[in-house]
């Protein structure tokens, strides 16, 4: 078998820039929260495929469900020959959706595809074109979702022109010096300067910004957005692609708030590693598109649907919502102890509900001056010692912890030991 270096040297695929600097690990095998590369080196996985593996690598129940589905058929296209498990999964998600009134669900393949179709539905339901999103938010890499994403590098550079009628407002957080009141006033300014409310279809928000740095939307912001939407007939779209399915100590992160969305997008950990996404929304909104206006050849793959049904069973049977809160408390306690040391890289703002935990690397202890170079060093050192980590944040200085919720406590502690070593100066 080839080595990691040999595989990196081969140019048969367009390997994204940055991979060689951050993750020169070619996976050969994985189980639960452990991954082995092609050279046989073992890693503890604190990345979870970027929040895809809340139920871990190759959960036995998920693998069994996939094998069972494969014994029947792998693909028909739901628009050609529908299948029952698609309807069953939609019914289960409708029952748990935190929307107001009856809900409906449609499935797609990727998170970006879910966001695109959420906007299509919002435009169909309102007859309006405009979309408002937030600086620092991430919604995908297709042209429309790139326009919605509130970060130029690395997502937008060289890809212009992007779709119009997409507007950004500042996200409120103390490190940006932006308050909730200022964010809401900026929306009012947009309505006066750029797009009137009667041309605005949707306001789109991650309840916790993912790539933006694991920043939780304040309750006051969510309440303010709900009020604006209700006053002007605008739809509130909540992007749960990274936050959904028990990660935050709730099934969906918006459930930390009293605010109910009109539309919600889901993906990532929905299907335990198989490509599946969805849009859940109020039934009247979901019926707004013309027949055939939504869908896709691989949308709602029966294999991924079978995996997703098993994922929901695992979340319930193994109490992963409660498990996320246990893991989060354990991580934060350890990080707070590390932060008190004088021989580690300065860290600040340990945050996040449940097991969606992050912290910032800063240049001086007690400040918020970002240190992205330190983050790169920590990631590299952790990798050398057998821990897979990811960074995030608008300055690239945040370290996010996304281990499977099924990780054993002893392996969590082992991973945190490695993280502490990587942070040691």
mmCIF file of C-alpha atoms in Angstrom:
data_model
loop_
_atom_site.group_PDB
_atom_site.id
_atom_site.type_symbol
_atom_site.label_atom_id
_atom_site.label_comp_id
_atom_site.label_asym_id
_atom_site.label_seq_id
_atom_site.Cartn_x
_atom_site.Cartn_y
_atom_site.Cartn_z
ATOM 1 C CA UNK A 1 0.000 0.000 0.000
ATOM 2 C CA UNK A 2 1.197 3.513 -0.777
ATOM 3 C CA UNK A 3 2.371 5.858 1.961
ATOM 4 C CA UNK A 4 0.769 9.199 2.791
ATOM 5 C CA UNK A 5 3.655 11.032 1.081
ATOM 6 C CA UNK A 6 3.433 8.893 -2.046
ATOM 7 C CA UNK A 7 -0.289 9.476 -2.316
ATOM 8 C CA UNK A 8 0.153 13.225 -1.887
ATOM 9 C CA UNK A 9 2.734 13.194 -4.710
ATOM 10 C CA UNK A 10 0.290 11.630 -7.159
ATOM 11 C CA UNK A 11 -1.710 14.174 -9.161
ATOM 12 C CA UNK A 12 -4.597 12.138 -10.511
ATOM 13 C CA UNK A 13 -7.123 14.072 -8.417
ATOM 14 C CA UNK A 14 -7.547 17.771 -7.737
ATOM 15 C CA UNK A 15 -6.676 17.626 -4.046
ATOM 16 C CA UNK A 16 -7.877 20.879 -2.444
ATOM 17 C CA UNK A 17 -5.169 23.337 -1.500
ATOM 18 C CA UNK A 18 -4.378 23.243 2.197
ATOM 19 C CA UNK A 19 -4.726 19.482 2.566
ATOM 20 C CA UNK A 20 -0.964 18.943 2.403
ATOM 21 C CA UNK A 21 -0.439 21.525 5.144
ATOM 22 C CA UNK A 22 -3.156 20.420 7.527
ATOM 23 C CA UNK A 23 -4.224 16.835 6.964
ATOM 24 C CA UNK A 24 -1.711 14.679 5.032
ATOM 25 C CA UNK A 25 -3.500 11.590 6.336
ATOM 26 C CA UNK A 26 -4.894 9.074 3.860
ATOM 27 C CA UNK A 27 -7.460 6.956 5.655
ATOM 28 C CA UNK A 28 -7.346 3.171 5.377
ATOM 29 C CA UNK A 29 -9.762 2.060 8.090
ATOM 30 C CA UNK A 30 -11.890 3.574 10.868
ATOM 31 C CA UNK A 31 -14.031 2.409 13.778
ATOM 32 C CA UNK A 32 -16.120 4.652 16.018
ATOM 33 C CA UNK A 33 -13.731 7.439 17.098
ATOM 34 C CA UNK A 34 -10.506 5.862 15.797
ATOM 35 C CA UNK A 35 -8.922 6.121 12.349
ATOM 36 C CA UNK A 36 -5.890 4.364 10.872
ATOM 37 C CA UNK A 37 -3.969 5.740 7.897
ATOM 38 C CA UNK A 38 -2.385 3.822 5.002
ATOM 39 C CA UNK A 39 0.836 3.469 6.999
ATOM 40 C CA UNK A 40 -0.981 1.869 9.920
ATOM 41 C CA UNK A 41 -0.715 4.858 12.247
ATOM 42 C CA UNK A 42 -3.627 5.233 14.654
ATOM 43 C CA UNK A 43 -5.431 8.529 15.225
ATOM 44 C CA UNK A 44 -8.142 9.656 17.613
ATOM 45 C CA UNK A 45 -10.711 11.506 15.527
ATOM 46 C CA UNK A 46 -11.729 14.880 16.979
ATOM 47 C CA UNK A 47 -12.975 16.064 13.561
ATOM 48 C CA UNK A 48 -15.743 13.566 12.835
ATOM 49 C CA UNK A 49 -15.613 14.169 9.089
ATOM 50 C CA UNK A 50 -16.488 17.829 9.850
ATOM 51 C CA UNK A 51 -19.457 17.004 12.107
ATOM 52 C CA UNK A 52 -20.706 14.127 9.945
ATOM 53 C CA UNK A 53 -20.017 11.294 12.384
ATOM 54 C CA UNK A 54 -21.983 12.018 15.557
ATOM 55 C CA UNK A 55 -22.697 8.263 15.669
ATOM 56 C CA UNK A 56 -19.070 7.388 14.903
ATOM 57 C CA UNK A 57 -17.337 5.626 12.043
ATOM 58 C CA UNK A 58 -19.146 2.504 10.860
ATOM 59 C CA UNK A 59 -21.679 2.210 13.675
ATOM 60 C CA UNK A 60 -22.842 -1.440 13.590
ATOM 61 C CA UNK A 61 -26.517 -0.491 13.468
ATOM 62 C CA UNK A 62 -25.931 1.894 10.563
ATOM 63 C CA UNK A 63 -23.832 -0.647 8.672
ATOM 64 C CA UNK A 64 -26.501 -3.322 9.167
ATOM 65 C CA UNK A 65 -29.217 -1.004 7.856
ATOM 66 C CA UNK A 66 -27.163 -0.199 4.771
ATOM 67 C CA UNK A 67 -26.435 -3.869 4.100
ATOM 68 C CA UNK A 68 -30.122 -4.679 4.414
ATOM 69 C CA UNK A 69 -31.040 -1.940 1.931
ATOM 70 C CA UNK A 70 -28.352 -3.111 -0.504
ATOM 71 C CA UNK A 71 -29.894 -6.558 -0.484
ATOM 72 C CA UNK A 72 -33.020 -4.980 -2.048
ATOM 73 C CA UNK A 73 -31.825 -2.165 -4.360
ATOM 74 C CA UNK A 74 -29.327 0.680 -4.400
ATOM 75 C CA UNK A 75 -31.091 3.274 -6.561
ATOM 76 C CA UNK A 76 -34.299 3.969 -8.440
ATOM 77 C CA UNK A 77 -34.599 7.784 -8.130
ATOM 78 C CA UNK A 78 -37.496 8.724 -5.903
ATOM 79 C CA UNK A 79 -39.197 10.638 -8.713
ATOM 80 C CA UNK A 80 -39.188 7.498 -10.903
ATOM 81 C CA UNK A 81 -40.052 4.738 -8.437
ATOM 82 C CA UNK A 82 -40.617 5.944 -4.842
ATOM 83 C CA UNK A 83 -39.670 3.804 -1.843
ATOM 84 C CA UNK A 84 -41.161 3.495 1.622
ATOM 85 C CA UNK A 85 -38.144 4.276 3.779
ATOM 86 C CA UNK A 86 -37.997 7.809 2.293
ATOM 87 C CA UNK A 87 -41.532 8.439 3.544
ATOM 88 C CA UNK A 88 -40.790 6.813 6.911
ATOM 89 C CA UNK A 89 -37.777 9.059 7.513
ATOM 90 C CA UNK A 90 -39.726 12.161 6.464
ATOM 91 C CA UNK A 91 -42.506 11.263 8.902
ATOM 92 C CA UNK A 92 -40.038 10.832 11.762
ATOM 93 C CA UNK A 93 -38.356 14.164 11.058
ATOM 94 C CA UNK A 94 -41.689 15.951 10.665
ATOM 95 C CA UNK A 95 -42.692 14.714 14.112
ATOM 96 C CA UNK A 96 -39.551 16.125 15.752
ATOM 97 C CA UNK A 97 -39.249 19.336 13.717
ATOM 98 C CA UNK A 98 -39.253 22.509 15.870
ATOM 99 C CA UNK A 99 -41.476 24.385 13.403
ATOM 100 C CA UNK A 100 -44.903 25.880 14.017
ATOM 101 C CA UNK A 101 -47.726 23.569 12.892
ATOM 102 C CA UNK A 102 -47.601 20.622 10.462
ATOM 103 C CA UNK A 103 -44.253 20.047 8.742
ATOM 104 C CA UNK A 104 -43.075 18.387 5.556
ATOM 105 C CA UNK A 105 -39.605 17.160 4.556
ATOM 106 C CA UNK A 106 -37.810 16.686 1.247
ATOM 107 C CA UNK A 107 -34.382 15.059 0.855
ATOM 108 C CA UNK A 108 -31.329 15.982 -1.176
ATOM 109 C CA UNK A 109 -27.665 14.989 -1.164
ATOM 110 C CA UNK A 110 -25.480 17.779 0.249
ATOM 111 C CA UNK A 111 -25.847 20.593 2.739
ATOM 112 C CA UNK A 112 -25.371 23.210 0.018
ATOM 113 C CA UNK A 113 -28.112 21.550 -2.022
ATOM 114 C CA UNK A 114 -30.426 21.751 0.976
ATOM 115 C CA UNK A 115 -29.705 25.490 1.370
ATOM 116 C CA UNK A 116 -30.264 26.145 -2.339
ATOM 117 C CA UNK A 117 -33.633 24.408 -2.216
ATOM 118 C CA UNK A 118 -34.600 26.183 0.991
ATOM 119 C CA UNK A 119 -34.117 29.479 -0.855
ATOM 120 C CA UNK A 120 -36.084 28.166 -3.852
ATOM 121 C CA UNK A 121 -38.946 27.310 -1.501
ATOM 122 C CA UNK A 122 -38.753 30.674 0.261
ATOM 123 C CA UNK A 123 -38.885 32.492 -3.071
ATOM 124 C CA UNK A 124 -41.749 30.324 -4.317
ATOM 125 C CA UNK A 125 -43.749 30.829 -1.111
ATOM 126 C CA UNK A 126 -43.222 34.597 -0.878
ATOM 127 C CA UNK A 127 -42.820 35.619 -4.516
ATOM 128 C CA UNK A 128 -39.750 37.618 -3.456
ATOM 129 C CA UNK A 129 -36.062 37.334 -4.443
ATOM 130 C CA UNK A 130 -33.997 38.781 -1.569
ATOM 131 C CA UNK A 131 -31.940 36.822 0.957
ATOM 132 C CA UNK A 132 -30.254 38.183 4.090
ATOM 133 C CA UNK A 133 -27.463 36.206 5.780
ATOM 134 C CA UNK A 134 -24.720 36.951 8.309
ATOM 135 C CA UNK A 135 -21.018 37.765 8.124
ATOM 136 C CA UNK A 136 -18.993 34.732 9.176
ATOM 137 C CA UNK A 137 -21.787 32.332 8.300
ATOM 138 C CA UNK A 138 -21.106 29.339 6.075
ATOM 139 C CA UNK A 139 -23.753 27.809 3.825
ATOM 140 C CA UNK A 140 -21.862 25.976 1.075
ATOM 141 C CA UNK A 141 -19.665 26.201 -2.027
ATOM 142 C CA UNK A 142 -22.192 26.290 -4.883
ATOM 143 C CA UNK A 143 -22.641 29.682 -6.512
ATOM 144 C CA UNK A 144 -25.752 30.644 -4.539
ATOM 145 C CA UNK A 145 -24.479 29.282 -1.230
ATOM 146 C CA UNK A 146 -21.086 30.938 -1.797
ATOM 147 C CA UNK A 147 -22.946 34.203 -2.178
ATOM 148 C CA UNK A 148 -24.776 33.447 1.072
ATOM 149 C CA UNK A 149 -21.565 32.514 2.900
ATOM 150 C CA UNK A 150 -20.175 35.475 4.817
ATOM 151 C CA UNK A 151 -16.474 34.872 4.305
ATOM 152 C CA UNK A 152 -14.373 35.674 1.226
ATOM 153 C CA UNK A 153 -11.309 33.493 1.847
ATOM 154 C CA UNK A 154 -11.109 30.679 0.966
ATOM 155 C CA UNK A 155 -14.630 30.340 -0.399
ATOM 156 C CA UNK A 156 -15.291 33.208 -2.818
ATOM 157 C CA UNK A 157 -11.958 34.391 -4.201
ATOM 158 C CA UNK A 158 -11.653 33.900 -8.002
ATOM 159 C CA UNK A 159 -15.245 32.676 -8.371
ATOM 160 C CA UNK A 160 -17.079 35.946 -9.073
ATOM 161 C CA UNK A 161 -19.567 37.012 -10.257
ATOM 162 C CA UNK A 162 -21.847 35.507 -7.646
ATOM 163 C CA UNK A 163 -25.665 35.574 -7.634
ATOM 164 C CA UNK A 164 -27.284 38.877 -6.726
ATOM 165 C CA UNK A 165 -29.982 39.743 -4.192
ATOM 166 C CA UNK A 166 -27.946 38.335 -1.286
ATOM 167 C CA UNK A 167 -27.093 40.723 1.562
ATOM 168 C CA UNK A 168 -24.955 40.319 4.680
ATOM 169 C CA UNK A 169 -25.295 41.830 8.120
ATOM 170 C CA UNK A 170 -22.737 41.725 10.968
ATOM 171 C CA UNK A 171 -22.977 38.807 13.389
ATOM 172 C CA UNK A 172 -23.114 39.938 17.016
ATOM 173 C CA UNK A 173 -20.169 38.812 19.124
ATOM 174 C CA UNK A 174 -17.901 40.537 21.611
ATOM 175 C CA UNK A 175 -14.730 39.708 19.628
ATOM 176 C CA UNK A 176 -16.140 41.668 16.677
ATOM 177 C CA UNK A 177 -17.382 44.518 18.854
ATOM 178 C CA UNK A 178 -20.888 44.015 17.461
ATOM 179 C CA UNK A 179 -24.017 43.926 19.625
ATOM 180 C CA UNK A 180 -27.379 42.352 18.902
ATOM 181 C CA UNK A 181 -28.913 45.814 18.650
ATOM 182 C CA UNK A 182 -26.343 46.818 16.012
ATOM 183 C CA UNK A 183 -27.023 43.672 13.949
ATOM 184 C CA UNK A 184 -30.757 44.341 14.006
ATOM 185 C CA UNK A 185 -30.222 48.024 13.157
ATOM 186 C CA UNK A 186 -28.117 46.951 10.180
ATOM 187 C CA UNK A 187 -31.086 44.972 8.842
ATOM 188 C CA UNK A 188 -33.189 48.106 9.158
ATOM 189 C CA UNK A 189 -30.490 49.976 7.241
ATOM 190 C CA UNK A 190 -30.591 47.333 4.492
ATOM 191 C CA UNK A 191 -34.334 47.830 4.224
ATOM 192 C CA UNK A 192 -33.777 51.571 3.740
ATOM 193 C CA UNK A 193 -30.651 51.451 1.550
ATOM 194 C CA UNK A 194 -30.575 48.243 -0.498
ATOM 195 C CA UNK A 195 -33.683 46.069 -0.455
ATOM 196 C CA UNK A 196 -37.161 46.737 0.861
ATOM 197 C CA UNK A 197 -38.776 44.150 3.170
ATOM 198 C CA UNK A 198 -41.428 43.399 0.550
ATOM 199 C CA UNK A 199 -38.669 42.093 -1.761
ATOM 200 C CA UNK A 200 -37.016 39.972 0.943
ATOM 201 C CA UNK A 201 -37.859 36.271 0.899
ATOM 202 C CA UNK A 202 -35.718 34.927 3.752
ATOM 203 C CA UNK A 203 -33.313 35.623 6.569
ATOM 204 C CA UNK A 204 -30.885 32.708 6.881
ATOM 205 C CA UNK A 205 -28.889 31.961 10.028
ATOM 206 C CA UNK A 206 -26.852 29.210 11.622
ATOM 207 C CA UNK A 207 -27.967 28.936 15.272
ATOM 208 C CA UNK A 208 -24.277 28.357 15.985
ATOM 209 C CA UNK A 209 -21.865 29.491 13.308
ATOM 210 C CA UNK A 210 -19.737 26.509 12.279
ATOM 211 C CA UNK A 211 -16.884 27.619 10.017
ATOM 212 C CA UNK A 212 -17.358 31.063 11.553
ATOM 213 C CA UNK A 213 -15.966 29.860 14.871
ATOM 214 C CA UNK A 214 -18.688 28.039 16.861
ATOM 215 C CA UNK A 215 -20.356 31.317 17.792
ATOM 216 C CA UNK A 216 -23.858 30.877 19.206
ATOM 217 C CA UNK A 217 -26.587 33.246 18.072
ATOM 218 C CA UNK A 218 -27.857 35.146 21.145
ATOM 219 C CA UNK A 219 -31.483 34.591 22.088
ATOM 220 C CA UNK A 220 -32.116 38.313 21.686
ATOM 221 C CA UNK A 221 -30.945 38.116 18.075
ATOM 222 C CA UNK A 222 -33.203 35.150 17.305
ATOM 223 C CA UNK A 223 -36.181 36.883 18.912
ATOM 224 C CA UNK A 224 -35.426 40.055 16.966
ATOM 225 C CA UNK A 225 -35.199 38.171 13.676
ATOM 226 C CA UNK A 226 -38.440 36.347 14.365
ATOM 227 C CA UNK A 227 -40.144 39.685 15.035
ATOM 228 C CA UNK A 228 -38.793 41.216 11.809
ATOM 229 C CA UNK A 229 -39.862 38.177 9.796
ATOM 230 C CA UNK A 230 -43.359 38.170 11.271
ATOM 231 C CA UNK A 231 -43.818 41.892 10.678
ATOM 232 C CA UNK A 232 -42.791 41.756 7.022
ATOM 233 C CA UNK A 233 -43.835 38.286 5.847
ATOM 234 C CA UNK A 234 -40.206 37.135 5.588
ATOM 235 C CA UNK A 235 -39.310 33.491 6.217
ATOM 236 C CA UNK A 236 -36.774 32.557 8.900
ATOM 237 C CA UNK A 237 -34.471 29.798 7.616
ATOM 238 C CA UNK A 238 -32.304 28.046 10.205
ATOM 239 C CA UNK A 239 -29.237 26.202 8.895
ATOM 240 C CA UNK A 240 -28.740 23.109 11.075
ATOM 241 C CA UNK A 241 -26.337 21.362 8.698
ATOM 242 C CA UNK A 242 -23.449 21.301 11.204
ATOM 243 C CA UNK A 243 -25.402 21.722 14.430
ATOM 244 C CA UNK A 244 -28.103 19.083 14.059
ATOM 245 C CA UNK A 245 -28.614 15.578 15.439
ATOM 246 C CA UNK A 246 -27.637 15.762 19.112
ATOM 247 C CA UNK A 247 -24.302 17.605 18.723
ATOM 248 C CA UNK A 248 -25.305 20.609 20.861
ATOM 249 C CA UNK A 249 -27.106 18.721 23.625
ATOM 250 C CA UNK A 250 -30.426 19.122 21.798
ATOM 251 C CA UNK A 251 -31.604 17.277 18.710
ATOM 252 C CA UNK A 252 -31.397 20.619 16.884
ATOM 253 C CA UNK A 253 -29.482 23.677 18.092
ATOM 254 C CA UNK A 254 -32.456 25.996 17.550
ATOM 255 C CA UNK A 255 -34.151 24.117 20.411
ATOM 256 C CA UNK A 256 -31.906 26.027 22.811
ATOM 257 C CA UNK A 257 -34.182 28.945 21.901
ATOM 258 C CA UNK A 258 -37.940 29.520 22.093
ATOM 259 C CA UNK A 259 -37.842 30.729 18.480
ATOM 260 C CA UNK A 260 -39.349 28.450 15.831
ATOM 261 C CA UNK A 261 -38.047 28.507 12.247
ATOM 262 C CA UNK A 262 -40.192 28.467 9.122
ATOM 263 C CA UNK A 263 -37.663 26.307 7.253
ATOM 264 C CA UNK A 264 -34.743 24.251 8.533
ATOM 265 C CA UNK A 265 -31.883 22.644 6.582
ATOM 266 C CA UNK A 266 -30.202 19.414 7.710
ATOM 267 C CA UNK A 267 -27.317 17.245 6.502
ATOM 268 C CA UNK A 268 -23.935 15.990 7.828
ATOM 269 C CA UNK A 269 -24.685 13.676 10.805
ATOM 270 C CA UNK A 270 -28.174 12.896 9.512
ATOM 271 C CA UNK A 271 -26.941 9.710 7.805
ATOM 272 C CA UNK A 272 -23.809 8.658 9.682
ATOM 273 C CA UNK A 273 -21.360 9.256 6.831
ATOM 274 C CA UNK A 274 -23.620 8.654 3.851
ATOM 275 C CA UNK A 275 -24.496 11.665 1.647
ATOM 276 C CA UNK A 276 -27.950 12.892 2.604
ATOM 277 C CA UNK A 277 -29.469 16.283 3.321
ATOM 278 C CA UNK A 278 -32.945 17.641 3.731
ATOM 279 C CA UNK A 279 -35.217 20.618 4.054
ATOM 280 C CA UNK A 280 -37.895 20.575 6.760
ATOM 281 C CA UNK A 281 -40.494 23.312 6.809
ATOM 282 C CA UNK A 282 -44.021 24.398 7.422
ATOM 283 C CA UNK A 283 -46.278 22.357 5.169
ATOM 284 C CA UNK A 284 -47.724 25.390 3.381
ATOM 285 C CA UNK A 285 -44.222 26.576 2.469
ATOM 286 C CA UNK A 286 -43.052 23.128 1.374
ATOM 287 C CA UNK A 287 -46.024 22.886 -1.018
ATOM 288 C CA UNK A 288 -45.201 26.208 -2.721
ATOM 289 C CA UNK A 289 -42.999 24.841 -5.520
ATOM 290 C CA UNK A 290 -44.464 23.565 -8.764
ATOM 291 C CA UNK A 291 -44.487 19.765 -9.291
ATOM 292 C CA UNK A 292 -41.013 18.732 -10.453
ATOM 293 C CA UNK A 293 -39.443 21.971 -9.267
ATOM 294 C CA UNK A 294 -37.547 20.203 -6.487
ATOM 295 C CA UNK A 295 -35.605 16.943 -6.517
ATOM 296 C CA UNK A 296 -32.519 15.375 -8.044
ATOM 297 C CA UNK A 297 -31.244 12.091 -9.431
ATOM 298 C CA UNK A 298 -29.548 11.023 -6.205
ATOM 299 C CA UNK A 299 -31.715 13.098 -3.849
ATOM 300 C CA UNK A 300 -32.825 10.915 -0.950
ATOM 301 C CA UNK A 301 -30.685 7.900 -1.873
ATOM 302 C CA UNK A 302 -32.343 4.778 -0.433
ATOM 303 C CA UNK A 303 -28.994 3.662 1.012
ATOM 304 C CA UNK A 304 -28.481 6.975 2.819
ATOM 305 C CA UNK A 305 -32.122 6.995 3.932
ATOM 306 C CA UNK A 306 -31.666 3.546 5.502
ATOM 307 C CA UNK A 307 -28.543 4.824 7.278
ATOM 308 C CA UNK A 308 -30.427 7.888 8.555
ATOM 309 C CA UNK A 309 -33.238 5.814 10.034
ATOM 310 C CA UNK A 310 -30.603 3.798 11.897
ATOM 311 C CA UNK A 311 -28.889 7.021 13.042
ATOM 312 C CA UNK A 312 -32.128 8.252 14.615
ATOM 313 C CA UNK A 313 -32.468 4.901 16.399
ATOM 314 C CA UNK A 314 -28.895 5.125 17.703
ATOM 315 C CA UNK A 315 -29.386 8.708 18.948
ATOM 316 C CA UNK A 316 -32.449 7.602 20.881
ATOM 317 C CA UNK A 317 -31.214 4.216 22.147
ATOM 318 C CA UNK A 318 -27.750 5.414 23.182
ATOM 319 C CA UNK A 319 -29.090 8.717 24.575
ATOM 320 C CA UNK A 320 -26.664 10.781 22.490
ATOM 321 C CA UNK A 321 -28.380 14.079 23.313
ATOM 322 C CA UNK A 322 -27.546 13.525 26.988
ATOM 323 C CA UNK A 323 -24.163 12.116 26.003
ATOM 324 C CA UNK A 324 -23.307 15.356 24.180
ATOM 325 C CA UNK A 325 -23.866 17.347 27.355
ATOM 326 C CA UNK A 326 -21.678 14.915 29.335
ATOM 327 C CA UNK A 327 -18.861 15.157 26.780
ATOM 328 C CA UNK A 328 -19.122 18.935 26.614
ATOM 329 C CA UNK A 329 -18.848 19.343 30.373
ATOM 330 C CA UNK A 330 -15.838 17.033 30.443
ATOM 331 C CA UNK A 331 -14.105 18.922 27.618
ATOM 332 C CA UNK A 332 -14.747 22.368 29.043
ATOM 333 C CA UNK A 333 -13.496 21.378 32.484
ATOM 334 C CA UNK A 334 -10.261 20.087 30.980
ATOM 335 C CA UNK A 335 -9.811 23.123 28.728
ATOM 336 C CA UNK A 336 -10.363 25.495 31.636
ATOM 337 C CA UNK A 337 -7.609 23.706 33.544
ATOM 338 C CA UNK A 338 -5.274 23.990 30.554
ATOM 339 C CA UNK A 339 -6.086 27.699 30.215
ATOM 340 C CA UNK A 340 -4.855 28.275 33.777
ATOM 341 C CA UNK A 341 -1.394 26.914 32.964
ATOM 342 C CA UNK A 342 1.457 29.307 32.223
ATOM 343 C CA UNK A 343 3.399 26.946 29.941
ATOM 344 C CA UNK A 344 0.747 26.483 27.236
ATOM 345 C CA UNK A 345 -0.259 28.602 24.273
ATOM 346 C CA UNK A 346 -2.712 31.266 25.484
ATOM 347 C CA UNK A 347 -6.308 30.235 24.890
ATOM 348 C CA UNK A 348 -9.517 32.198 25.363
ATOM 349 C CA UNK A 349 -13.293 32.009 25.067
ATOM 350 C CA UNK A 350 -13.947 28.312 25.707
ATOM 351 C CA UNK A 351 -17.474 27.962 24.369
ATOM 352 C CA UNK A 352 -20.270 25.961 22.862
ATOM 353 C CA UNK A 353 -23.329 24.058 24.029
ATOM 354 C CA UNK A 354 -23.220 20.285 24.347
ATOM 355 C CA UNK A 355 -20.306 18.721 22.496
ATOM 356 C CA UNK A 356 -19.970 21.544 19.950
ATOM 357 C CA UNK A 357 -16.974 23.003 21.763
ATOM 358 C CA UNK A 358 -14.309 25.423 20.573
ATOM 359 C CA UNK A 359 -11.690 27.793 21.936
ATOM 360 C CA UNK A 360 -9.484 30.558 20.515
ATOM 361 C CA UNK A 361 -5.726 30.747 20.365
ATOM 362 C CA UNK A 362 -4.649 34.291 21.176
ATOM 363 C CA UNK A 363 -1.322 36.117 21.188
ATOM 364 C CA UNK A 364 -1.455 37.299 24.777
ATOM 365 C CA UNK A 365 -3.140 35.694 27.750
ATOM 366 C CA UNK A 366 -6.213 37.612 28.818
ATOM 367 C CA UNK A 367 -6.793 39.246 25.417
ATOM 368 C CA UNK A 368 -8.704 38.316 22.263
ATOM 369 C CA UNK A 369 -5.979 39.138 19.694
ATOM 370 C CA UNK A 370 -6.182 36.150 17.315
ATOM 371 C CA UNK A 371 -3.150 33.930 16.664
ATOM 372 C CA UNK A 372 -3.855 31.817 13.556
ATOM 373 C CA UNK A 373 -0.203 30.724 13.313
ATOM 374 C CA UNK A 374 -0.456 29.148 16.753
ATOM 375 C CA UNK A 375 -3.568 27.289 15.615
ATOM 376 C CA UNK A 376 -1.657 25.831 12.668
ATOM 377 C CA UNK A 377 1.145 24.720 14.969
ATOM 378 C CA UNK A 378 -1.256 23.084 17.401
ATOM 379 C CA UNK A 379 -3.034 21.185 14.613
ATOM 380 C CA UNK A 380 0.269 19.932 13.211
ATOM 381 C CA UNK A 381 1.636 18.900 16.603
ATOM 382 C CA UNK A 382 -1.606 17.137 17.511
ATOM 383 C CA UNK A 383 -1.504 15.241 14.222
ATOM 384 C CA UNK A 384 2.059 14.106 14.903
ATOM 385 C CA UNK A 385 0.897 12.699 18.248
ATOM 386 C CA UNK A 386 -2.133 10.930 16.794
ATOM 387 C CA UNK A 387 -5.017 13.390 17.120
ATOM 388 C CA UNK A 388 -7.059 14.779 14.220
ATOM 389 C CA UNK A 389 -8.224 18.346 14.874
ATOM 390 C CA UNK A 390 -9.824 21.128 12.831
ATOM 391 C CA UNK A 391 -9.565 24.896 13.043
ATOM 392 C CA UNK A 392 -12.259 27.426 12.162
ATOM 393 C CA UNK A 393 -13.221 31.046 12.758
ATOM 394 C CA UNK A 394 -13.066 34.191 10.657
ATOM 395 C CA UNK A 395 -9.434 34.677 11.758
ATOM 396 C CA UNK A 396 -8.489 30.983 11.582
ATOM 397 C CA UNK A 397 -7.488 30.907 15.251
ATOM 398 C CA UNK A 398 -10.264 28.749 16.723
ATOM 399 C CA UNK A 399 -9.861 25.045 17.457
ATOM 400 C CA UNK A 400 -13.110 23.066 17.270
ATOM 401 C CA UNK A 401 -13.729 19.684 18.857
ATOM 402 C CA UNK A 402 -16.104 17.407 16.937
ATOM 403 C CA UNK A 403 -15.398 13.878 18.118
ATOM 404 C CA UNK A 404 -18.161 11.280 17.671
ATOM 405 C CA UNK A 405 -20.673 11.381 20.485
ATOM 406 C CA UNK A 406 -20.099 7.643 20.822
ATOM 407 C CA UNK A 407 -16.455 8.105 21.838
ATOM 408 C CA UNK A 408 -15.593 6.225 25.066
ATOM 409 C CA UNK A 409 -14.650 8.470 28.002
ATOM 410 C CA UNK A 410 -11.180 6.967 28.209
ATOM 411 C CA UNK A 411 -10.468 7.773 24.562
ATOM 412 C CA UNK A 412 -11.856 11.282 24.993
ATOM 413 C CA UNK A 413 -9.414 11.776 27.861
ATOM 414 C CA UNK A 414 -6.579 10.335 25.762
ATOM 415 C CA UNK A 415 -7.395 12.803 22.997
ATOM 416 C CA UNK A 416 -7.494 15.687 25.460
ATOM 417 C CA UNK A 417 -4.083 14.579 26.778
ATOM 418 C CA UNK A 418 -2.707 14.883 23.245
ATOM 419 C CA UNK A 419 -4.378 18.262 22.816
ATOM 420 C CA UNK A 420 -2.763 19.468 26.034
ATOM 421 C CA UNK A 421 0.618 18.270 24.772
ATOM 422 C CA UNK A 422 0.043 20.093 21.477
ATOM 423 C CA UNK A 423 -0.762 23.295 23.370
ATOM 424 C CA UNK A 424 2.316 23.054 25.580
ATOM 425 C CA UNK A 425 5.022 25.543 24.654
#
